[in-house]
CSV table of C-alpha atoms and ligand atoms in Angstrom, one decimal:
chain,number,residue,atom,x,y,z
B,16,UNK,CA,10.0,-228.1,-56.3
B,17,UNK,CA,9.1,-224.7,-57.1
B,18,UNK,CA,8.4,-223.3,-60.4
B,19,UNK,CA,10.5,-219.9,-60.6
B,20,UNK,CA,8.5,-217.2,-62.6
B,21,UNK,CA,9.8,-214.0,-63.8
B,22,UNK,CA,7.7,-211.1,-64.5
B,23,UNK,CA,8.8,-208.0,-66.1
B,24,UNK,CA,6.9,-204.0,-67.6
B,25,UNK,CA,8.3,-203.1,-70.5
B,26,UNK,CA,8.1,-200.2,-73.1
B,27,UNK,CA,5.7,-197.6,-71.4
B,28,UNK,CA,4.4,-197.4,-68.1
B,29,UNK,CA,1.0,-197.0,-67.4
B,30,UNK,CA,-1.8,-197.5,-64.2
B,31,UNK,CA,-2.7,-201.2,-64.1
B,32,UNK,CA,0.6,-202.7,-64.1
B,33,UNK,CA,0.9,-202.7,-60.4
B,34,UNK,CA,-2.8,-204.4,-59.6
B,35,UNK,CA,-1.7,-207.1,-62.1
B,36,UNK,CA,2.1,-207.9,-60.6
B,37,UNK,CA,0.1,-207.7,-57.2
B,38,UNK,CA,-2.5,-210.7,-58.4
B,39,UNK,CA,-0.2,-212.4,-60.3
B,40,UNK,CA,2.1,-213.1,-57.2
B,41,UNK,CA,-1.1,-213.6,-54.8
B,42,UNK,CA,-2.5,-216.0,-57.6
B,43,UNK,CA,1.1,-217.6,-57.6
B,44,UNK,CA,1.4,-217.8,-54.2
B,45,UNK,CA,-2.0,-218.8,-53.0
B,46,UNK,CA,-1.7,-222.2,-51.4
B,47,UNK,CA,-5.4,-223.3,-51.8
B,48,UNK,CA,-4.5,-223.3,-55.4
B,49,UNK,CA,-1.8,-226.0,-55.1
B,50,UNK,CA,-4.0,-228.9,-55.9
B,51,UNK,CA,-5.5,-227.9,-58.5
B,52,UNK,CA,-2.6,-226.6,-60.3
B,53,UNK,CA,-0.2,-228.9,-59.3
B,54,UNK,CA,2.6,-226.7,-58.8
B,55,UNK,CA,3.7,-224.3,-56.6
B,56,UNK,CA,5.6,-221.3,-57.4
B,57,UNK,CA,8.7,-218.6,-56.7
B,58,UNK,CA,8.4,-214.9,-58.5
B,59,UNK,CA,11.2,-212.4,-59.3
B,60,UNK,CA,10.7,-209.3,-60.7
B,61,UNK,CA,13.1,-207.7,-63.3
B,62,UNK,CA,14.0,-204.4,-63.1
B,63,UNK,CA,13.4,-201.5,-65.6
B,64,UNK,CA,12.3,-204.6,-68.0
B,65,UNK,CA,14.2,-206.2,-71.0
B,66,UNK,CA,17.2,-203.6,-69.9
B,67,UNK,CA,17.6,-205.8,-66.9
B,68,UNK,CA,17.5,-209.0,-68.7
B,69,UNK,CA,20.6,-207.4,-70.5
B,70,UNK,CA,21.9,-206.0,-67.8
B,71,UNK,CA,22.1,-208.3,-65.2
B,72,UNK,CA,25.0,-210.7,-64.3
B,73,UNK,CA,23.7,-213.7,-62.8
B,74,UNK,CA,26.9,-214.4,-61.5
B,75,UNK,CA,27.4,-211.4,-59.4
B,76,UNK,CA,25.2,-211.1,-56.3
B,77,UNK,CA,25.1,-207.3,-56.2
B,78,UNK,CA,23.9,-207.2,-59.8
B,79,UNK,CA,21.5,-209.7,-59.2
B,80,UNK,CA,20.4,-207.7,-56.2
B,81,UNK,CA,20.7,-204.4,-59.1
B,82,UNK,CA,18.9,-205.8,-61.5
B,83,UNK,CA,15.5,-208.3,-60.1
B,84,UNK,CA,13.0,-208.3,-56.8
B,85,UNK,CA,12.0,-211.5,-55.2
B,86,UNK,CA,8.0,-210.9,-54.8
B,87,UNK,CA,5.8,-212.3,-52.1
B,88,UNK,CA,2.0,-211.4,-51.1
B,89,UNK,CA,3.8,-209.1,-48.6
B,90,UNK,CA,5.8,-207.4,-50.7
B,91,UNK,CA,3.3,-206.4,-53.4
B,92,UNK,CA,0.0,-206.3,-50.7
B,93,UNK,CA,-0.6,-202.5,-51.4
B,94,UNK,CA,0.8,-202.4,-54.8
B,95,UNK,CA,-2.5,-202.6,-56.5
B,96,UNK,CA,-3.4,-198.4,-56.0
B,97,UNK,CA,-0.7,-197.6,-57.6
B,98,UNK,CA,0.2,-196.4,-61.0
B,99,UNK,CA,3.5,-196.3,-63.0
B,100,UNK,CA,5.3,-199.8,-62.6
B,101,UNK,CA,7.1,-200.4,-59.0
B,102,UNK,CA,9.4,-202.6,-61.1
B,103,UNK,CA,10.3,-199.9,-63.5
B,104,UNK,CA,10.5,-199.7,-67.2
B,105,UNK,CA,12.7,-198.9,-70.2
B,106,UNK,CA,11.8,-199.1,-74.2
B,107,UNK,CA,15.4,-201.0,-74.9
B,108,UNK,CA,15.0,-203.1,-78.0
B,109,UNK,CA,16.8,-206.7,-77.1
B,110,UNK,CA,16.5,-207.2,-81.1
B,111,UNK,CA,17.6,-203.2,-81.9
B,112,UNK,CA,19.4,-204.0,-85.7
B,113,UNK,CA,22.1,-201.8,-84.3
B,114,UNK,CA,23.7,-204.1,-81.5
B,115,UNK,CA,21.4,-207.5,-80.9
B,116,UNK,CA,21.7,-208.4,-77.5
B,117,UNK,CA,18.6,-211.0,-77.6
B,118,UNK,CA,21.4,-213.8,-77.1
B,119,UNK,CA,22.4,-212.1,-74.0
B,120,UNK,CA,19.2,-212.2,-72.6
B,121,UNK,CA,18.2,-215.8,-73.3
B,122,UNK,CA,21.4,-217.0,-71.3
B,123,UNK,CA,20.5,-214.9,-68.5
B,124,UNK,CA,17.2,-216.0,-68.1
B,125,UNK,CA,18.5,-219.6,-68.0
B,126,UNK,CA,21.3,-218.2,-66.4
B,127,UNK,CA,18.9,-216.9,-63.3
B,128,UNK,CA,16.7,-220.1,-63.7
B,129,UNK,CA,13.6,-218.5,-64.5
B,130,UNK,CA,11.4,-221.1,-66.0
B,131,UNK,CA,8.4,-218.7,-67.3
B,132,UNK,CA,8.3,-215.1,-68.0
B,133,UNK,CA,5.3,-212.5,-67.5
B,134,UNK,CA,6.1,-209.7,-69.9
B,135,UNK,CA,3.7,-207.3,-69.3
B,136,UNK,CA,3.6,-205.1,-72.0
B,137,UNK,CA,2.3,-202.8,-75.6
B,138,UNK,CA,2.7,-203.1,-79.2
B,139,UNK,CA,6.6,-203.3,-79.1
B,140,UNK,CA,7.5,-205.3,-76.1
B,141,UNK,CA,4.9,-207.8,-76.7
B,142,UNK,CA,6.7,-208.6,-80.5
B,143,UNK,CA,9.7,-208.7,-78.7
B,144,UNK,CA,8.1,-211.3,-76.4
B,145,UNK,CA,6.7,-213.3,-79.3
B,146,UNK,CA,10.3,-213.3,-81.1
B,147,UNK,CA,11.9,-214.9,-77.9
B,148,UNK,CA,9.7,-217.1,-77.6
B,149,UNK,CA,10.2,-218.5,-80.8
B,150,UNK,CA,13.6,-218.7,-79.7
B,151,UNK,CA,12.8,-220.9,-77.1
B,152,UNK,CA,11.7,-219.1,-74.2
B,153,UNK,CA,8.4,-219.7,-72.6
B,154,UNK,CA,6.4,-217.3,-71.6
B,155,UNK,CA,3.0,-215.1,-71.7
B,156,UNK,CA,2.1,-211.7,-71.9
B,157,UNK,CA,-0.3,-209.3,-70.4
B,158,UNK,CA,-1.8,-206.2,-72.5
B,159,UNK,CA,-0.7,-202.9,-71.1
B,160,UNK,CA,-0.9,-199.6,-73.1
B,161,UNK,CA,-3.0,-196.5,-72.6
B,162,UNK,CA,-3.3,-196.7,-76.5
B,163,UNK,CA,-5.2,-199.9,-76.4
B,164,UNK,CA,-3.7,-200.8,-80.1
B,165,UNK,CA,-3.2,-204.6,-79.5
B,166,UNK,CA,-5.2,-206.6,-82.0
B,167,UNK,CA,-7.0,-209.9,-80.7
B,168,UNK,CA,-8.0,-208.4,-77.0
B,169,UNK,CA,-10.7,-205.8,-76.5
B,170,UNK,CA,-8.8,-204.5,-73.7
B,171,UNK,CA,-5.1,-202.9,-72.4
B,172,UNK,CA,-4.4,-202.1,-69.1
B,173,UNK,CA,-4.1,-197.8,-68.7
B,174,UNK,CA,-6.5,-196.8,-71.0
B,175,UNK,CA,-9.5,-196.7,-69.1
B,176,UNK,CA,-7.2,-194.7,-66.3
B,177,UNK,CA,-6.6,-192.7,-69.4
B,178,UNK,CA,-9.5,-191.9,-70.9
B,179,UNK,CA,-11.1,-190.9,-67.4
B,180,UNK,CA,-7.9,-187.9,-66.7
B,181,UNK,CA,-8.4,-186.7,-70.4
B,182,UNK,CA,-12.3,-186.3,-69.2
B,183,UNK,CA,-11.4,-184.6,-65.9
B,184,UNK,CA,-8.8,-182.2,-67.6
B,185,UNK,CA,-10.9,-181.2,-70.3
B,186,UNK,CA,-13.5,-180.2,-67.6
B,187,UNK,CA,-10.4,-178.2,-66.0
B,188,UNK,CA,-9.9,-176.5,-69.4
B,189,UNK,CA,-13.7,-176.3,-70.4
B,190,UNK,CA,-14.1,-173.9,-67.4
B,191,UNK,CA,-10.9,-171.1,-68.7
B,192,UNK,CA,-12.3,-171.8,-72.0
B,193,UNK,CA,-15.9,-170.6,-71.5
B,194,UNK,CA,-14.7,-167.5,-69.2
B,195,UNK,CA,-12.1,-166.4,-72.0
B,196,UNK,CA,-14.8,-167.3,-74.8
B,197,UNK,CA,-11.8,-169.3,-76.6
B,198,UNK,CA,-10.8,-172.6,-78.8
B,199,UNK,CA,-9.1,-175.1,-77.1
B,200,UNK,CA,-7.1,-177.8,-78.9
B,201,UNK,CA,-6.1,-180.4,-77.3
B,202,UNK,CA,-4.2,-183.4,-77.8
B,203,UNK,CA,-4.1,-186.5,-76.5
B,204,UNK,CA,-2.0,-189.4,-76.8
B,205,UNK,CA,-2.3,-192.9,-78.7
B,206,UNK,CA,0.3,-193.1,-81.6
B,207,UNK,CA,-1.7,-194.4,-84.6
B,208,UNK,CA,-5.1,-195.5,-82.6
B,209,UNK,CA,-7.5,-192.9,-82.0
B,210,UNK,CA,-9.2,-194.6,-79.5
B,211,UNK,CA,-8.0,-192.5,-76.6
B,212,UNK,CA,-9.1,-189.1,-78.3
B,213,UNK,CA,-12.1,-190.9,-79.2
B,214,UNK,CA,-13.3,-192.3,-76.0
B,215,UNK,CA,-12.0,-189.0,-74.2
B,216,UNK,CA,-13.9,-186.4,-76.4
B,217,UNK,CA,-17.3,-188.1,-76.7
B,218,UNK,CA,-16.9,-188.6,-72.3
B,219,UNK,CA,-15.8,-185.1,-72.6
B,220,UNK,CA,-18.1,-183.4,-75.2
B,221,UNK,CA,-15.3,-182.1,-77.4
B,222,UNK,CA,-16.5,-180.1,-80.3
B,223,UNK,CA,-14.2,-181.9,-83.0
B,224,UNK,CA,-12.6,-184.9,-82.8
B,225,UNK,CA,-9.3,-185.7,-84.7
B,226,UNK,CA,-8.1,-189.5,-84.9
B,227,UNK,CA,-5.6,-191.0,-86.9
B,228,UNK,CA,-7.7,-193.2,-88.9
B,229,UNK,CA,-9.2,-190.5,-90.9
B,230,UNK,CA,-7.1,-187.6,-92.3
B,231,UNK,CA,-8.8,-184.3,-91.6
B,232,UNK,CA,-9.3,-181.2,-93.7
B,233,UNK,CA,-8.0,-178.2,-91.9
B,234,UNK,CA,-10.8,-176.0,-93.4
B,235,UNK,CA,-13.6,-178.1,-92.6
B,236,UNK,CA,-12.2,-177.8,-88.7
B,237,UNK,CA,-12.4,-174.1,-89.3
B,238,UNK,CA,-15.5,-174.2,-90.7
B,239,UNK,CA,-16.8,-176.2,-87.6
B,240,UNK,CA,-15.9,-173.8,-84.9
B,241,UNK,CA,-17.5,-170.9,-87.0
B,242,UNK,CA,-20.8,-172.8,-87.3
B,243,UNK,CA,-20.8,-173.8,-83.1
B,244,UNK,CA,-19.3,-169.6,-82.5
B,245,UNK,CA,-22.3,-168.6,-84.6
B,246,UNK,CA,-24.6,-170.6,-82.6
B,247,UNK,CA,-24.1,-168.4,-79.6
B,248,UNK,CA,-21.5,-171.5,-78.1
B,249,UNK,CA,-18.6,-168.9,-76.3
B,250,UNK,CA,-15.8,-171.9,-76.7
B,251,UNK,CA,-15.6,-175.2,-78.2
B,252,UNK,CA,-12.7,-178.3,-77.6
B,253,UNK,CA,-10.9,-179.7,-80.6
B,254,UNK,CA,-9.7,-182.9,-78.9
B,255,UNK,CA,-6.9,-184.4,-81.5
B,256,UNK,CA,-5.2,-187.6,-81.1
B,257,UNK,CA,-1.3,-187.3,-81.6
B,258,UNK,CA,-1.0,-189.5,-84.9
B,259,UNK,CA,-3.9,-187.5,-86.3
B,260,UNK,CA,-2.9,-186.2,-89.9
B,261,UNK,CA,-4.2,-183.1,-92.0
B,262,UNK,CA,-5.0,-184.2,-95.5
B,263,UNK,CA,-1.9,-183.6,-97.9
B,264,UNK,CA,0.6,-183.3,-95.9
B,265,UNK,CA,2.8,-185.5,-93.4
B,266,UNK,CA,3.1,-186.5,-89.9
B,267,UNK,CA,3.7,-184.4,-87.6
B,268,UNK,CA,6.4,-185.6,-85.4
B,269,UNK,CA,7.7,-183.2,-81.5
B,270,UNK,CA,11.4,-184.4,-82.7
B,271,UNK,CA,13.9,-185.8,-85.3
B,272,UNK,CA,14.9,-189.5,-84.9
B,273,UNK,CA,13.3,-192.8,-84.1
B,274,UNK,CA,13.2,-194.5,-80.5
B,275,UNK,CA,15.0,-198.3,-80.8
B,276,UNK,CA,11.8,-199.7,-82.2
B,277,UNK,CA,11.8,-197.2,-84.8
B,278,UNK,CA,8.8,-195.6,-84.1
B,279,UNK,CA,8.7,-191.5,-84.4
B,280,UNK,CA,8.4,-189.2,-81.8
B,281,UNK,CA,4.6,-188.5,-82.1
B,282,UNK,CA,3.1,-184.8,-81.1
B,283,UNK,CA,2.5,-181.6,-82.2
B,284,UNK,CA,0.1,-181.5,-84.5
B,285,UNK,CA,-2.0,-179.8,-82.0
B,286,UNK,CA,0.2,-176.7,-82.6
B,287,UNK,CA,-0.6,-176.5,-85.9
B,288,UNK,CA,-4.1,-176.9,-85.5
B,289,UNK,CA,-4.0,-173.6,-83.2
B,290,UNK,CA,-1.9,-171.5,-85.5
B,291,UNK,CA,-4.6,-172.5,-88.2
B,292,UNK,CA,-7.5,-171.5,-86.3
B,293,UNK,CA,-6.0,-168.3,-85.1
B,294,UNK,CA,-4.7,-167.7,-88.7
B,295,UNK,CA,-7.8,-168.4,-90.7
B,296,UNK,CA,-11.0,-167.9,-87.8
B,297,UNK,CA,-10.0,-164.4,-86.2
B,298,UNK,CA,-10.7,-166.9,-83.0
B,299,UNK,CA,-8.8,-166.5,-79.6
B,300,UNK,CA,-7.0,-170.2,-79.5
B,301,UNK,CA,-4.8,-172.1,-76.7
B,302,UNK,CA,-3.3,-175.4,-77.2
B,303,UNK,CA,-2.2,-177.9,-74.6
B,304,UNK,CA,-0.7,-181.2,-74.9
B,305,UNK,CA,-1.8,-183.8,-72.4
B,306,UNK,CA,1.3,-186.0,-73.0
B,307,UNK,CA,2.4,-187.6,-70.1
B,308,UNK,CA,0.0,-186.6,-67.5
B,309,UNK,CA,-2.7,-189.0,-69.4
B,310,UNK,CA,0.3,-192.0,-68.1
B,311,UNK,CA,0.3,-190.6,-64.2
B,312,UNK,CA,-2.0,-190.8,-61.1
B,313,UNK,CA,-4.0,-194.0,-59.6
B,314,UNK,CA,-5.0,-196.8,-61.4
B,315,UNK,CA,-9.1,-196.5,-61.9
B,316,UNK,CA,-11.5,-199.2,-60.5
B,317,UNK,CA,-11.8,-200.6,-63.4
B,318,UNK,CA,-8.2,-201.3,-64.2
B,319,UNK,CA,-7.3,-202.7,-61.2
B,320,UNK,CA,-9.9,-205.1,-61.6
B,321,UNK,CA,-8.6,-206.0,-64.9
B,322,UNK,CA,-5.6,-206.0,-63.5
B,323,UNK,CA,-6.6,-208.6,-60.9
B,324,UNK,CA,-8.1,-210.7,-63.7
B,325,UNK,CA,-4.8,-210.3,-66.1
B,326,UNK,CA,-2.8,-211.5,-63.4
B,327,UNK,CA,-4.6,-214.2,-62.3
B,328,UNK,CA,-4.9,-215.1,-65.9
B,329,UNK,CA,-1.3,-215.2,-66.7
B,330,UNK,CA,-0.7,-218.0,-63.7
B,331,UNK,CA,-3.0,-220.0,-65.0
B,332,UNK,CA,-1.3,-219.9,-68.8
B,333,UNK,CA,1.7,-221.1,-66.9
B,334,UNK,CA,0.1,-223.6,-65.0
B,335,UNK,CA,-1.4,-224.8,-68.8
B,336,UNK,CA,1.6,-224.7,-70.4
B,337,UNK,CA,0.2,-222.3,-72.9
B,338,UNK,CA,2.9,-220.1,-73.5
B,339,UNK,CA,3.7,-217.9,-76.5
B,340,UNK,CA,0.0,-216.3,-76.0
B,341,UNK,CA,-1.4,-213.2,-74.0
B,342,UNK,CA,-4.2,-213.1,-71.7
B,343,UNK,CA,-7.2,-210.8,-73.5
B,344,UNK,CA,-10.4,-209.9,-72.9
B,345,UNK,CA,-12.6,-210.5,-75.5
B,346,UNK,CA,-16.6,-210.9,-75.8
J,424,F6P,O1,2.6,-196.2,-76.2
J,424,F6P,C1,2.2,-195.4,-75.2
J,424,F6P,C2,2.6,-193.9,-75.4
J,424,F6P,O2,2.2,-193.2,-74.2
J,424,F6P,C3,2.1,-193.3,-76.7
J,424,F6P,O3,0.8,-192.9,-76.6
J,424,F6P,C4,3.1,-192.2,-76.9
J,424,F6P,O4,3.3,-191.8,-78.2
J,424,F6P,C5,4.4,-192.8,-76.3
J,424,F6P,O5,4.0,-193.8,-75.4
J,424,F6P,C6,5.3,-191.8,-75.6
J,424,F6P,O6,6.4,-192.4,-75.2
J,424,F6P,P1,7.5,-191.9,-74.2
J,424,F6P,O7,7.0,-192.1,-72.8
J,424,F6P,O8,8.7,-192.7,-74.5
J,424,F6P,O9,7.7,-190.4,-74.5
């Protein structure tokens, strides 16, 4: 008898996600592995993540066919070098105050006989994970977020992809920046860790560097750039993390509203940054936001190796029965 696994992405995509679905299934799947393990096992994949939980009626063949992926070595043998998620993705909130469908979802998963569940996912999906399995389900997670805000592992899949396309577009804008003699802000992503900016600037050599955890004083910025201008330096890179905040006043947010987990829209305060400089310095200033872009491309080496180890990690929680947990790395 085979053990029938489930692995869904959830919330944000992000490179790495691919390498570990890919080792997961070869880990799964490898036969020398049997013994040791003492089971052998079957993987589905669900599409666009808890939405196809939801979604899905495991009565219905087509929607079934709709909504999850068998996976075999042979489907996912190439699946590693590439970023996004091949199983898709969605930020629906099965626990959204607004209409619970967590119920739903539980009776599906039964429903489709899935006896573990891989939810490979950030911040949000993860507590989403945790709360079902309270409910009953088992399952384990894998870290994934280019923010790399997860408490109790020292690393999430994406960020080092991340950090190294905030590097290589800074160069990009280091070169304009120097011909134009100008101030480049630019922000990065990373909701309320700063890791990203922080990481990216110091491999980039960003003049200042803005992170959420420490409010920043708009006139000491200023003040900054005059010093480095004075100096003889032509241009200099603010690099500012999204959830950065200037002292005394509030967030900034790129729209109204929160998404179903309630979090704001982050971005934008890059903007303001500009229109201060330009305002206050007598400084030529552009601004660009990184946004998505720092989400796209090939995973790096070094994420598809930890994507290989997160994978191959997650089996081996099943095998244990050790669910409710995620694979980290730590130490
Ligand atoms: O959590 C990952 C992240 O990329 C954050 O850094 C960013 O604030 C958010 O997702 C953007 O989300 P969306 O893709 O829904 O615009």
């Amino acid at each position: 008898m085979k053990t029938k696994i489930g692995v869904l992405s959830a919330g944000a995509d992000c490179p790495g996600i691919n390498s570990a679905i890919h080792w997961l299934v070869y880990s799964a799947t490898d036969k020398d592995l049997v013994p040791r393990r003492g089971m052998m096992f079957d993987i589905v994949g669900i599409v666009d993540g808890w939405k196809g939980l939801i979604e899905v009626k495991p009565e219905k063949k087509e929607s079934v066919k709709r909504w999850t992926m068998p996976l075999s070595a042979d489907i996912v043998r190439t699946w590693d070098r590439y970023g996004g998620t091949r199983l898709g993705t969605s930020r629906v909130n099965p626990f959204n105050p607004q209409k619970d469908r967590s119920e739903e979802l539980i009776q599906n998963i039964k429903k489709l006989r899935i006896e573990a569940l891989v939810v490979i996912g950030g911040f949000d999906s993860l507590g989403v994970a945790y709360k079902l399995y309270r409910e009953g389900v088992k399952l384990v997670g894998i870290p994934k977020t280019i923010d790399k805000d997860l408490s109790e592992t020292e690393y999430t899949l994406g960020f080092d992809s991340a950090v190294n396309i905030i590097t290589q577009d800074i160069d990009r804008l280091r070169i304009t920046a120097g011909s134009h003699s100008r101030i480049f802000v630019v922000e990065s992503m990373g909701r309320r860790a700063g890791w990203l900016a922080l990481e990216g600037g110091e491999a980039s050599g960003a003049a200042v560097i803005l992170i959420p955890e420490h409010e920043f004083v708009m006139e000491r910025v200023i003040e900054l750039l005059k010093i480095r201008k004075k100096s003889g330096k032509r241009y200099s890179i603010v690099l500012v993390s999204e959830g950065a905040k200037p002292r005394g006043m509030e967030e900034i947010h790129q729209k109204r509203g929160r998404d179903g987990f309630g979090q704001y829209y982050l971005g934008g305060v890059g903007g303001f940054i500009a229109e201060e400089i330009e305002k206050h310095a007598k400084m030529e200033v552009r601004y660009t936001a990184l946004r998505h872009l720092q989400r796209g491309g090939s995973p790096t080496a070094y994420d598809r190796r930890m994507g290989r180890k997160f994978g191959i990690g997650a089996v081996d929680m099943i095998a244990n029965e050790d669910f409710g947990r995620m694979v980290s790395w730590r130490h």
